[in-house]
Coordinates of C-alpha atoms and ligand atoms in Angstrom, one line a residue:
M12 CA -56.1 -56.7 -58.6
R13 CA -52.4 -55.0 -56.8
K14 CA -54.5 -54.7 -53.8
F15 CA -55.5 -58.4 -54.0
I16 CA -52.0 -59.7 -54.2
F17 CA -50.6 -57.3 -51.8
A18 CA -53.8 -58.5 -48.9
I19 CA -52.4 -61.7 -49.9
M20 CA -48.7 -61.2 -49.4
L21 CA -49.7 -59.3 -46.7
L22 CA -51.6 -62.2 -44.8
Q23 CA -48.9 -64.9 -45.9
F24 CA -46.3 -62.3 -44.5
S25 CA -48.1 -62.1 -40.8
T26 CA -49.0 -66.1 -40.7
Q27 CA -45.5 -66.7 -40.8
L28 CA -44.6 -64.1 -38.3
A29 CA -47.2 -65.5 -35.9
A30 CA -45.5 -69.2 -36.6
E31 CA -41.8 -67.7 -36.0
N32 CA -43.3 -66.0 -33.0
E33 CA -44.9 -69.5 -31.8
S34 CA -42.0 -71.5 -32.1
T35 CA -39.7 -68.9 -30.3
A36 CA -42.1 -68.9 -27.2
Q37 CA -42.1 -72.9 -27.8
L38 CA -38.5 -73.0 -27.5
E39 CA -38.0 -70.6 -25.1
E40 CA -39.9 -73.0 -23.1
Q41 CA -37.8 -76.2 -23.9
A42 CA -35.1 -74.0 -22.7
K43 CA -36.6 -72.7 -19.4
H44 CA -37.6 -76.3 -18.7
L45 CA -34.0 -77.7 -19.2
S46 CA -32.4 -74.9 -17.2
S47 CA -34.3 -75.4 -14.1
Q48 CA -33.5 -79.4 -15.0
L49 CA -30.0 -78.7 -14.6
A50 CA -30.4 -76.5 -11.7
M51 CA -32.7 -79.4 -9.7
Q52 CA -29.9 -81.9 -10.6
L53 CA -27.1 -79.9 -9.6
K54 CA -28.8 -79.3 -6.2
A55 CA -29.9 -82.2 -5.5
R56 CA -26.2 -83.9 -6.6
L57 CA -24.3 -81.0 -4.3
K58 CA -26.7 -81.7 -1.1
N59 CA -25.9 -85.3 -1.6
A60 CA -22.3 -84.8 -1.7
I61 CA -22.3 -82.5 1.4
E62 CA -24.2 -84.6 3.6
T63 CA -22.0 -87.9 2.9
G64 CA -18.4 -85.9 3.3
G65 CA -18.5 -82.5 4.0
P66 CA -18.2 -78.9 1.1
A67 CA -14.3 -80.4 0.5
H68 CA -15.2 -83.8 -1.0
A69 CA -18.2 -82.0 -2.6
I70 CA -15.7 -80.3 -4.6
T71 CA -14.1 -83.2 -6.1
A72 CA -17.7 -84.1 -6.4
C73 CA -19.1 -81.3 -8.1
N74 CA -15.6 -81.3 -10.7
V75 CA -16.8 -84.3 -12.5
S76 CA -20.4 -84.0 -11.9
A77 CA -21.7 -80.7 -13.3
P78 CA -19.9 -80.7 -16.2
Q79 CA -21.4 -84.4 -16.7
I80 CA -24.8 -83.3 -15.7
A81 CA -24.2 -80.4 -18.0
E82 CA -23.5 -82.9 -20.8
E83 CA -26.7 -85.7 -20.1
L84 CA -28.6 -82.7 -20.5
S85 CA -27.2 -81.2 -23.9
K86 CA -29.7 -84.0 -25.8
G87 CA -31.7 -83.1 -29.4
G88 CA -29.6 -79.9 -30.8
W89 CA -29.4 -78.6 -27.7
E90 CA -26.6 -77.6 -25.2
V91 CA -26.7 -76.8 -21.7
G92 CA -24.2 -75.0 -19.6
R93 CA -23.7 -72.8 -16.7
T94 CA -21.1 -69.9 -17.2
S95 CA -20.0 -66.5 -15.1
L96 CA -18.2 -63.3 -14.9
K97 CA -15.7 -64.7 -12.4
L98 CA -15.0 -68.1 -12.9
R99 CA -14.0 -71.3 -11.6
N100 CA -13.8 -73.8 -14.2
P101 CA -12.3 -71.7 -17.3
A102 CA -14.7 -74.3 -20.0
N103 CA -17.7 -72.5 -18.2
N104 CA -15.9 -69.3 -20.0
P105 CA -18.3 -66.7 -21.3
D106 CA -18.9 -65.5 -25.5
E107 CA -19.4 -61.9 -26.0
W108 CA -22.9 -62.5 -26.0
E109 CA -23.4 -64.3 -23.0
R110 CA -20.4 -61.5 -21.4
S111 CA -22.8 -58.4 -21.7
T112 CA -26.0 -60.4 -21.5
L113 CA -24.3 -61.3 -17.7
L114 CA -22.9 -57.4 -17.4
E115 CA -27.4 -56.9 -17.9
F116 CA -28.2 -59.0 -15.7
E117 CA -26.1 -57.4 -12.5
Q118 CA -27.1 -54.4 -13.6
Q119 CA -30.9 -55.4 -13.9
L120 CA -30.6 -56.7 -10.3
A121 CA -28.5 -53.6 -9.0
S122 CA -31.5 -51.6 -10.3
G123 CA -34.0 -53.8 -7.9
T124 CA -35.2 -56.5 -10.9
P125 CA -35.3 -59.6 -8.3
A126 CA -32.9 -62.4 -10.0
A127 CA -35.9 -65.0 -10.4
N128 CA -37.1 -62.5 -13.3
L129 CA -33.4 -62.3 -14.7
H130 CA -33.8 -64.5 -18.2
T131 CA -33.5 -63.6 -22.0
S132 CA -33.8 -65.1 -25.2
A133 CA -32.6 -64.2 -28.6
V134 CA -31.9 -65.7 -31.8
E135 CA -28.7 -65.2 -33.6
A136 CA -27.1 -65.8 -37.0
D137 CA -23.1 -65.9 -37.3
E138 CA -21.6 -67.7 -40.5
G139 CA -24.7 -69.3 -42.0
V140 CA -25.8 -70.9 -38.7
T141 CA -28.8 -69.9 -36.4
R142 CA -29.1 -70.5 -32.6
Y143 CA -31.9 -69.4 -30.5
R144 CA -30.3 -69.1 -26.9
F145 CA -31.4 -68.3 -23.7
M146 CA -30.2 -67.0 -20.2
K147 CA -30.9 -67.2 -16.6
A148 CA -29.5 -65.5 -13.7
I149 CA -28.1 -67.6 -10.9
P150 CA -28.3 -65.9 -7.7
V151 CA -26.0 -67.0 -4.8
G152 CA -27.8 -68.5 -2.2
G153 CA -26.9 -69.2 1.9
V154 CA -25.3 -73.0 0.9
C155 CA -23.2 -71.3 -1.8
M156 CA -21.0 -69.9 0.7
A157 CA -19.0 -73.1 1.6
C158 CA -17.5 -72.6 -1.8
H159 CA -18.3 -69.3 -3.3
G160 CA -18.2 -66.7 0.2
E161 CA -15.6 -64.7 1.8
A162 CA -15.0 -66.8 4.3
I163 CA -14.1 -70.8 3.1
S164 CA -12.7 -73.4 5.3
E165 CA -9.2 -74.5 4.8
D166 CA -10.1 -77.8 3.5
V167 CA -12.3 -76.2 0.7
Q168 CA -9.4 -73.7 -0.2
S169 CA -6.8 -76.8 -0.4
A170 CA -9.7 -78.8 -2.6
L171 CA -10.3 -75.3 -4.2
A172 CA -6.5 -74.9 -5.3
E173 CA -6.1 -78.1 -6.1
K174 CA -8.8 -78.5 -8.8
Y175 CA -9.0 -74.9 -9.7
P176 CA -5.2 -73.2 -9.5
Q177 CA -7.1 -70.2 -11.6
D178 CA -10.6 -70.1 -9.2
A179 CA -11.5 -66.5 -9.3
A180 CA -15.5 -67.7 -7.7
T181 CA -15.5 -66.6 -4.0
D182 CA -16.1 -63.5 -2.0
Y183 CA -19.5 -63.3 -3.5
K184 CA -22.6 -62.7 -0.9
P185 CA -25.9 -63.9 -1.2
G186 CA -28.2 -61.7 -3.2
D187 CA -25.5 -61.6 -5.6
L188 CA -24.9 -62.6 -9.2
R189 CA -23.2 -65.8 -9.1
G190 CA -23.7 -66.4 -12.6
A191 CA -26.3 -67.9 -15.3
F192 CA -27.5 -71.1 -16.9
T193 CA -26.9 -70.8 -20.7
I194 CA -28.9 -73.1 -23.7
T195 CA -28.1 -72.6 -26.9
K196 CA -30.1 -75.2 -30.0
I197 CA -28.8 -74.6 -33.5
L198 CA -32.2 -73.4 -35.6
S199 CA -30.3 -74.1 -39.4
E200 CA -27.2 -74.3 -40.5
D201 CA -26.4 -73.8 -44.2
R202 CA -23.3 -75.0 -45.6
Ligands
HEC26 C1 -19.4 -77.8 -2.4 C2 -18.3 -76.7 -3.1 C3 -19.3 -76.1 -3.7 C4 -21.3 -75.0 -3.4 C5 -21.4 -75.6 -1.6 C6 -21.3 -74.4 -4.7 N1 -20.8 -74.5 -5.6 FE1 -20.6 -73.9 -7.2 N2 -19.3 -74.7 -8.0 C7 -18.4 -75.5 -7.1 C8 -17.0 -76.2 -7.9 C9 -16.4 -77.0 -7.9 C10 -17.3 -75.7 -9.4 C11 -16.8 -76.4 -11.0 C12 -17.8 -77.2 -11.9 C13 -16.9 -77.5 -12.7 O1 -15.9 -77.7 -12.5 O2 -17.7 -76.9 -13.6 C14 -18.5 -74.6 -9.4 C15 -19.0 -73.8 -10.4 C16 -20.1 -72.9 -9.9 C17 -20.9 -72.3 -11.3 C18 -19.9 -72.5 -12.8 C19 -19.4 -71.7 -13.4 C20 -18.0 -71.4 -13.4 O3 -17.3 -70.6 -12.2 O4 -17.5 -72.5 -13.3 C21 -22.0 -71.6 -11.1 C22 -22.3 -70.5 -11.7 C23 -22.1 -71.7 -9.5 N3 -21.2 -72.9 -8.9 C24 -22.8 -71.7 -8.9 C25 -23.4 -72.0 -7.6 C26 -24.5 -71.9 -6.4 C27 -25.1 -70.6 -7.1 C28 -24.4 -72.3 -5.4 C29 -25.0 -72.7 -4.1 C30 -26.7 -73.0 -4.9 C31 -23.4 -73.2 -5.7 N4 -22.5 -72.9 -6.5 C32 -22.2 -73.7 -4.8 C33 -18.6 -75.7 -5.8 C34 -19.1 -75.7 -5.5

């Protein structure tokens, strides 16, 4: 009899585990979708702004639209944003988990992992709040150089100095890790 109960318990436990695994896979699917949405919308807005008025004008456009696009995508309990170890906008400051993930991404990139494969997820419980968290690396590409590279034109420099007096997000080279998309969903809150 005991053995039988134990077997049932084991069965329940493994179904529970399977359900949790499945929902984590679903969460990861949604988080990936949100980060590619954010990437696509930012790129489209950036391209459009550069074509209309050049990179200096695009700084003003990014200043307003980047936080706005992130906010628009933050629906249904999801929170969507970007972060980096070298910040332009101080509001994108990484927390502890984001900082250590960014450092891991840098190490993995340096040891040859392609940037496209760098993503990670975790379930975190902190002060009664359980969160699903996901991060995906953002590599520097050629288009980024006008505003994040080593040789930045004077008009871009002065537009940056005006909007971001503490800007640290320059001197990047193509292939560097610029930062990461960071996506969070609160799973439960017991308070
Ligand atoms: C026209 C200038 C411009 C170009 C080109 C540009 N950026 Fe930015 N970038 C900005 C501005 C302005 C911000 C600050 C946006 C804000 O206020 O949230 C920013 C912020 C960021 C951030 C958020 C972290 C932080 O430092 O605040 C990331 C990540 C980022 N850019 C990556 C890229 C990548 C990758 C590319 C190339 C695909 C790129 N950027 C091209 C102007 C630019």
